[in-house]
C-alpha cells in the first residue's frame, strides 16, 4: 500500500488529481488526496472526467508493479455536492456509484453528527458510561464470585484499583487508563513533525505559541475527537518540563524549565515587576565576548529587599545557558528517560488520586463498629423486660 500512496502523492503533486483543503484560517491550509488504513483506501479528487482518468491510470500502474488488483465491485464513487453527472464519471472510473452518508472502518462518514439514526451502530459498541458499566461488572464479579450478584462491597473500588504496594489489588481503572491512552496523542503531537494527522490538526486549529500543541478547540459544531484530547493539555503539561536549547520555544516566566516550578511561581514579586511577562527564554539571554549572561529587565528600580530576590533568581539561572542551533525539547517528568509511557501516566495520575491509607480505613471501620455497638446496647436497653 506504500507504493499506491507514493503514486497518488506524485499524481497530486503533479497536478493530475486534487484533494480537499483542510483549514486555511490565515494560511493556505493543507491538501489531502488520500487516506489509507490496511486495505481500505479513501481518495479525494474533483468530479472531473480527466482526474478520474488519471486515477484509473494510477491504479493500472499500481497493478503492474505490485501484482495486486483493484476490485471494481468493491469500489464506489461517492459524489459530494449537487449537479454532478456521476453516470458519466462512473463510466470513466469503472466503479459503482455510492452516496452519503456511508461508513468507513465501521464509523459514519459524511452524516449530520446529531442524527440519532446514524449513530445507532456506534452506540451498539460504545454505550453511554461504558467505563462505569464495565467497572460495575468487575466489582460485582469480585464480590459475587462470578454470579454477578448484588452482594455488599467490603472495600471501596479506589482501594481495589490502588497499587499492590499500597494495599490494593492493582486492577486498572478503565477511565484512568483511557485518559492515559489519549494523552499519548498529546506526546506524539509535541515530538513528531511529519505525520499527516498532525499536519491536518495544525492546518485546522493552528498552533499555540511555542508550537508544542494546537490552539484550543472552540468550534460549536461537530464531534471533534481532537477537542476531547486537547482538553487534557494543561494536566499533561503539569507532569512535563522543557530542556533548553536555543530557548525560542519556551516562555521564560511561565514554562517549567528551571527548577521544580515555573519562575512565575518561584519568584512572584519579580514576575510582577518584569517588563516582558510573556517573553521567551532566548530574549532574556544577552550575548557577549565571554559567551553570554542572563539579562533581567524590570519596570522600576528595585528596593533593597528585592535585590536578594534577584540574586536568588540569578543563582538559579547560573548553571543554564542558551545553546544556539539546538532545539528546545519537551520531556515527561514521570519517566527517568524523559519519554512518555501509558504506564507512567497511569501511575502518576493514580498517585494524584491516592486512596485512603490502611490506617484511615481501619480507623473508619473501628468508628463504624463502635457506633454499631453503642446503638446495639441502646436498643438492648430499650427492649429489656421491665421488672416489678
Coordinates of C-alpha atoms in Angstrom, one line a residue:
X1 CA 0.0 0.0 0.0
X2 CA 3.0 2.3 0.4
X3 CA 3.6 2.0 -3.3
X4 CA 0.0 3.1 -4.0
X5 CA 0.4 6.0 -1.6
X6 CA 3.5 7.2 -3.4
X7 CA 1.8 7.0 -6.8
X8 CA -1.2 9.0 -5.5
X9 CA 1.1 11.6 -3.9
X10 CA 3.0 12.0 -7.2
X11 CA -0.2 12.4 -9.1
X12 CA -1.4 15.1 -6.6
X13 CA 2.0 16.9 -6.7
X14 CA 1.9 16.8 -10.5
X15 CA -1.5 18.4 -10.6
X16 CA -3.2 15.4 -12.1
X17 CA -5.6 15.0 -9.2
X18 CA -6.7 17.4 -6.5
X19 CA -7.6 16.6 -2.9
X20 CA -9.6 18.7 -0.5
X21 CA -8.3 21.6 1.6
X22 CA -8.2 21.4 5.3
X23 CA -8.2 24.5 7.4
X24 CA -6.8 27.6 5.8
X25 CA -7.5 30.1 8.5
X26 CA -4.9 32.8 7.8
X27 CA -2.9 30.3 5.7
X28 CA -3.2 28.2 2.6
X29 CA -4.2 25.1 4.5
X30 CA -3.3 21.5 3.7
X31 CA -4.4 19.5 0.7
X32 CA -5.1 15.8 1.4
X33 CA -5.6 13.5 -1.5
X34 CA -5.9 10.1 0.1
X35 CA -6.1 8.1 3.4
X36 CA -5.1 4.5 3.8
X37 CA -5.8 2.1 6.6
X38 CA -4.7 -1.6 5.9
X39 CA -6.5 -2.4 2.6
X40 CA -9.2 0.4 2.9
X41 CA -8.5 3.5 0.9
X42 CA -10.2 6.8 0.6
X43 CA -9.2 9.0 -2.4
X44 CA -10.3 12.6 -2.8
X45 CA -10.5 14.3 -6.2
X46 CA -12.7 16.7 -8.1
X47 CA -15.7 15.5 -10.0
X48 CA -13.8 15.8 -13.3
X49 CA -13.5 13.1 -16.0
X50 CA -9.8 13.9 -16.6
X51 CA -8.9 13.5 -12.9
X52 CA -10.8 10.1 -12.8
X53 CA -9.0 9.0 -16.0
X54 CA -5.6 9.9 -14.4
X55 CA -6.8 8.0 -11.3
X56 CA -7.6 4.9 -13.4
X57 CA -4.1 5.0 -14.9
X58 CA -2.6 5.3 -11.5
X59 CA -4.4 2.1 -10.5
X60 CA -3.1 0.4 -13.6
X61 CA 0.5 1.3 -12.8
X62 CA 0.0 0.0 -9.2
X63 CA -1.3 -3.3 -10.5
X64 CA 1.6 -3.6 -12.9
X65 CA 4.3 -3.0 -10.2
X66 CA 2.7 -4.9 -7.3
X67 CA 0.7 -7.7 -8.9
X68 CA -2.3 -6.6 -6.8
X69 CA -5.6 -5.8 -8.5
X70 CA -8.2 -3.1 -7.5
X71 CA -11.6 -4.8 -7.3
X72 CA -14.2 -2.5 -9.1
X73 CA -17.1 -4.3 -7.4
X74 CA -15.9 -3.1 -4.0
X75 CA -15.1 0.4 -5.2
X76 CA -17.5 3.3 -5.0
X77 CA -17.5 6.8 -6.5
X78 CA -19.3 9.0 -3.9
X79 CA -20.4 12.5 -5.0
X80 CA -20.2 15.4 -2.6
X81 CA -22.4 18.3 -3.6
X82 CA -25.1 18.8 -6.2
X83 CA -25.2 18.9 -10.0
X84 CA -22.6 16.2 -10.6
X85 CA -23.2 13.8 -13.5
X86 CA -22.0 10.7 -11.8
X87 CA -23.1 8.4 -14.6
X88 CA -20.5 9.8 -16.9
X89 CA -17.8 9.8 -14.2
X90 CA -18.6 6.3 -13.2
X91 CA -18.3 5.1 -16.8
X92 CA -14.8 6.6 -16.8
X93 CA -13.7 5.1 -13.5
X94 CA -15.5 1.8 -14.0
X95 CA -16.9 1.6 -10.5
X96 CA -20.4 1.8 -9.0
X97 CA -22.0 5.0 -7.6
X98 CA -22.4 5.4 -3.8
X99 CA -23.9 8.2 -1.7
X100 CA -23.6 9.9 1.6
X101 CA -23.9 9.1 4.4
X102 CA -21.8 5.9 4.3
X103 CA -19.4 4.2 6.6
X104 CA -15.6 3.9 6.8
X105 CA -14.0 1.4 9.2
X106 CA -17.3 0.9 10.8
X107 CA -17.9 4.6 11.6
X108 CA -20.4 7.0 9.9
X109 CA -18.9 9.2 7.2
X110 CA -20.5 12.4 5.8
X111 CA -23.6 12.3 8.1
X112 CA -25.0 15.0 10.4
X113 CA -23.4 14.3 13.7
X114 CA -26.7 15.0 15.6
X115 CA -28.6 12.3 13.6
X116 CA -29.6 9.6 16.0
X117 CA -30.1 7.0 13.3
X118 CA -26.5 7.4 12.0
X119 CA -25.0 6.8 15.5
X120 CA -27.1 3.7 16.3
X121 CA -24.4 1.4 15.0
X122 CA -21.8 3.2 17.1
X123 CA -23.9 3.1 20.3
X124 CA -24.2 -0.6 19.9
X125 CA -20.5 -0.8 20.6
X126 CA -19.9 2.2 22.8
X127 CA -22.8 2.6 25.2
X128 CA -23.0 5.6 27.4
X129 CA -20.9 5.5 30.6
X130 CA -19.2 2.4 29.2
X131 CA -16.3 2.6 31.8
X132 CA -18.7 2.8 34.7
X133 CA -20.7 -0.1 33.4
X134 CA -17.7 -2.3 32.8
X135 CA -16.2 -1.4 36.2
X136 CA -19.6 -2.3 37.8
X137 CA -19.3 -5.8 36.2
X138 CA -15.8 -6.1 37.6
X139 CA -16.9 -5.1 41.1
X140 CA -19.9 -7.5 41.0
X141 CA -17.6 -10.3 39.8
X142 CA -15.1 -9.6 42.6
X143 CA -17.6 -9.7 45.4
X144 CA -20.2 -12.0 43.9
X145 CA -17.7 -14.8 42.9
X146 CA -18.7 -14.8 39.3
X147 CA -22.5 -14.8 39.9
X148 CA -22.7 -11.0 39.3
X149 CA -25.0 -10.7 42.3
X150 CA -25.5 -7.6 44.3
X151 CA -23.5 -8.5 47.3
X152 CA -22.1 -6.0 49.8
X153 CA -18.8 -4.4 48.7
X154 CA -16.4 -4.6 51.7
X155 CA -13.8 -2.2 50.3
X156 CA -14.1 0.9 48.1
X157 CA -13.2 0.5 44.4
X158 CA -10.5 3.1 44.5
X159 CA -8.7 1.0 47.1
X160 CA -9.1 -2.1 44.9
X161 CA -7.5 -0.2 42.0
X162 CA -4.6 1.0 44.1
X163 CA -1.1 -0.4 43.6
X164 CA -0.3 -3.7 45.4
X165 CA 2.4 -1.8 47.4
X166 CA -0.4 0.4 48.8
X167 CA -2.7 -2.4 49.8
X168 CA -4.7 -2.6 46.6
X169 CA -5.1 -5.4 44.0
X170 CA -3.6 -3.4 41.2
X171 CA -6.7 -3.6 39.0
X172 CA -6.7 -0.9 36.4
X173 CA -9.3 1.9 36.5
X174 CA -10.7 1.9 33.0
X175 CA -11.4 5.6 33.0
X176 CA -7.9 6.5 34.1
X177 CA -6.4 4.0 31.6
X178 CA -8.4 5.6 28.8
X179 CA -7.0 9.0 29.8
X180 CA -3.5 7.7 29.6
X181 CA -4.1 6.3 26.1
X182 CA -5.5 9.7 25.0
X183 CA -2.5 11.6 26.5
X184 CA -0.2 9.6 24.3
X185 CA -1.5 11.5 21.3
X186 CA -0.5 14.8 23.0
X187 CA 3.0 13.4 23.5
X188 CA 3.1 12.4 19.8
X189 CA 2.0 15.9 18.8
X190 CA 4.8 17.5 20.7
X191 CA 7.5 15.2 19.4
X192 CA 6.6 14.2 15.9
X193 CA 6.7 16.7 13.0
X194 CA 5.8 14.9 9.8
X195 CA 2.7 12.7 10.3
X196 CA -0.3 13.7 8.2
X197 CA -2.7 13.7 11.1
X198 CA -0.6 16.3 12.9
X199 CA -0.5 18.5 9.8
X200 CA -4.3 18.3 9.4
X201 CA -4.8 19.3 13.1
X202 CA -2.3 22.2 12.7
X203 CA -4.0 23.4 9.5
X204 CA -7.4 23.3 11.1
X205 CA -6.7 24.8 14.5
X206 CA -3.2 26.4 14.2
X207 CA -0.5 26.1 16.8
X208 CA -0.3 27.9 20.1
X209 CA 2.8 29.9 21.0
X210 CA 5.8 27.7 21.1
X211 CA 4.3 25.2 18.8
X212 CA 4.0 22.4 21.3
X213 CA 0.3 21.9 20.9
X214 CA -2.6 23.2 18.8
X215 CA -4.8 26.1 20.0
X216 CA -7.8 25.3 22.0
X217 CA -10.8 23.9 20.0
X218 CA -13.8 26.2 20.4
X219 CA -15.9 25.1 17.4
X220 CA -19.6 24.9 18.3
X221 CA -20.3 22.1 15.9
X222 CA -19.0 18.6 15.2
X223 CA -17.9 15.8 17.5
X224 CA -14.2 16.6 17.4
X225 CA -12.0 13.7 18.6
X226 CA -9.1 16.2 19.0
X227 CA -11.3 18.5 21.0
X228 CA -11.6 15.9 23.8
X229 CA -7.9 15.1 23.6
X230 CA -6.8 18.7 23.7
X231 CA -8.8 19.3 26.9
X232 CA -6.1 17.4 28.8
X233 CA -3.2 19.5 27.7
X234 CA -2.9 21.6 30.9
X235 CA -2.9 18.5 33.1
X236 CA -0.4 16.9 30.8
X237 CA 1.9 19.9 31.0
X238 CA 1.9 19.8 34.8
X239 CA 3.8 16.5 34.6
X240 CA 6.3 17.7 31.9
X241 CA 9.2 20.1 31.6
X242 CA 11.4 21.7 29.0
X243 CA 15.0 21.1 28.2
X244 CA 16.5 24.4 26.9
X245 CA 18.3 24.5 23.6
X246 CA 18.1 27.9 21.8
X247 CA 15.2 29.0 24.1
X248 CA 13.0 30.2 21.2
X249 CA 10.0 28.0 22.1
X250 CA 10.0 28.2 25.9
X251 CA 8.4 31.0 28.0
X252 CA 10.9 32.5 30.4
X253 CA 8.5 33.1 33.3
X254 CA 5.6 30.8 32.6
X255 CA 7.0 27.5 31.4
X256 CA 8.7 24.8 33.6
X257 CA 12.3 24.7 32.5
X258 CA 14.4 25.8 35.5
X259 CA 13.9 24.1 38.9
X260 CA 10.8 22.3 40.1
X261 CA 8.3 25.1 39.3
X262 CA 7.9 27.9 36.9
X263 CA 9.8 31.1 37.6
X264 CA 6.5 32.9 37.8
X265 CA 5.6 30.7 40.8
X266 CA 9.0 30.7 42.3
X267 CA 9.6 34.5 42.1
X268 CA 6.1 36.2 42.0
X269 CA 7.4 39.6 43.1
X270 CA 10.0 39.7 40.3
X271 CA 7.4 38.4 37.8
X272 CA 5.1 41.3 38.6
X273 CA 8.0 43.8 38.1
X274 CA 9.1 42.2 34.8
X275 CA 8.9 44.3 31.7
X276 CA 8.2 41.3 29.4
X277 CA 6.0 38.8 31.2
X278 CA 5.3 36.8 28.0
X279 CA 8.9 36.8 26.9
X280 CA 10.9 33.7 25.6
X281 CA 14.0 32.3 27.3
X282 CA 16.1 33.4 24.3
X283 CA 15.0 37.0 24.9
X284 CA 16.4 37.0 28.4
X285 CA 19.9 35.9 27.3
X286 CA 22.4 38.5 26.3
X287 CA 25.4 37.5 24.2
X288 CA 28.9 38.9 25.0
X289 CA 32.5 38.0 24.3
X290 CA 32.5 35.6 27.2
X291 CA 29.6 33.7 25.9
X292 CA 26.7 35.4 27.4
X293 CA 24.7 36.0 30.6
X294 CA 21.2 36.5 31.8
X295 CA 19.8 40.0 31.5
X296 CA 16.7 40.8 33.5
X297 CA 14.6 43.9 32.9
X298 CA 12.2 45.4 35.4
X299 CA 9.7 48.3 35.1
X300 CA 11.3 50.3 38.0
X301 CA 14.3 50.4 40.3
X302 CA 14.5 47.6 42.8
X303 CA 14.1 48.2 46.5
X304 CA 16.9 46.9 48.8
X305 CA 14.8 44.0 50.0
X306 CA 14.1 43.0 46.4
X307 CA 17.8 42.7 45.4
X308 CA 18.0 39.5 47.3
X309 CA 15.3 38.0 45.2
X310 CA 17.2 38.9 42.0
X311 CA 20.4 37.4 43.4
X312 CA 18.5 34.2 44.2
X313 CA 17.0 34.1 40.6
X314 CA 20.4 34.6 39.0
X315 CA 21.8 31.9 41.2
X316 CA 19.1 29.6 40.0
X317 CA 19.8 30.5 36.3
X318 CA 23.6 30.4 36.6
X319 CA 24.1 26.7 35.6
X320 CA 21.9 27.2 32.5
X321 CA 23.0 28.7 29.2
X322 CA 21.5 29.1 25.7
X323 CA 22.8 26.7 23.0
X324 CA 22.4 28.3 19.6
X325 CA 21.3 26.0 16.9
X326 CA 19.9 23.4 19.3
X327 CA 16.2 22.8 19.5
X328 CA 14.2 23.0 22.8
X329 CA 12.9 19.7 24.0
X330 CA 9.7 18.6 25.7
X331 CA 10.2 15.9 28.3
X332 CA 8.0 13.8 30.5
X333 CA 8.9 14.1 34.2
X334 CA 7.4 10.8 35.3
X335 CA 9.9 8.7 33.5
X336 CA 13.6 8.6 34.1
X337 CA 14.4 8.7 30.4
X338 CA 12.1 11.6 29.8
X339 CA 9.8 9.8 27.3
X340 CA 6.1 9.4 27.8
X341 CA 4.5 6.0 28.5
X342 CA 1.0 4.9 29.3
X343 CA 2.2 3.1 32.4
X344 CA 4.0 6.2 33.8
X345 CA 0.9 8.4 33.2
X346 CA -1.4 5.9 34.9
X347 CA 0.9 5.7 37.9
X348 CA 1.2 9.4 38.3
X349 CA -2.5 10.0 37.9
X350 CA -3.2 7.3 40.4
X351 CA -0.8 8.8 42.8
X352 CA -2.5 12.2 42.5
X353 CA -5.8 10.5 43.4
X354 CA -4.4 8.2 46.0
X355 CA -7.0 6.3 48.1
X356 CA -7.1 6.5 51.9
X357 CA -4.3 4.7 53.8
X358 CA -4.9 1.4 55.6
X359 CA -4.7 3.3 58.9
X360 CA -7.5 5.6 57.8
X361 CA -9.6 2.7 56.6
X362 CA -9.2 0.8 59.9
X363 CA -9.9 3.9 61.9
X364 CA -13.1 4.5 59.8
X365 CA -14.1 0.8 60.3
X366 CA -13.4 1.0 64.0
X367 CA -15.6 4.0 64.3
X368 CA -18.4 2.3 62.5
X369 CA -18.1 -0.8 64.7
X370 CA -18.1 1.3 67.8
X371 CA -21.1 3.2 66.7
X372 CA -22.9 -0.1 65.8
X373 CA -22.0 -1.4 69.3
X374 CA -23.3 1.7 71.0
X375 CA -26.6 1.6 69.0
X376 CA -27.0 -2.1 69.8
X377 CA -26.6 -1.5 73.6
X378 CA -29.1 1.3 73.5
X379 CA -31.6 -0.9 71.6
X380 CA -31.0 -3.7 74.0
X381 CA -31.6 -1.5 77.0
X382 CA -34.8 -0.2 75.5
X383 CA -36.1 -3.6 74.7
X384 CA -35.2 -5.4 78.0
X385 CA -38.1 -6.6 80.1
X386 CA -39.1 -4.4 83.0
X387 CA -39.2 -5.9 86.5
X388 CA -41.8 -5.0 89.0

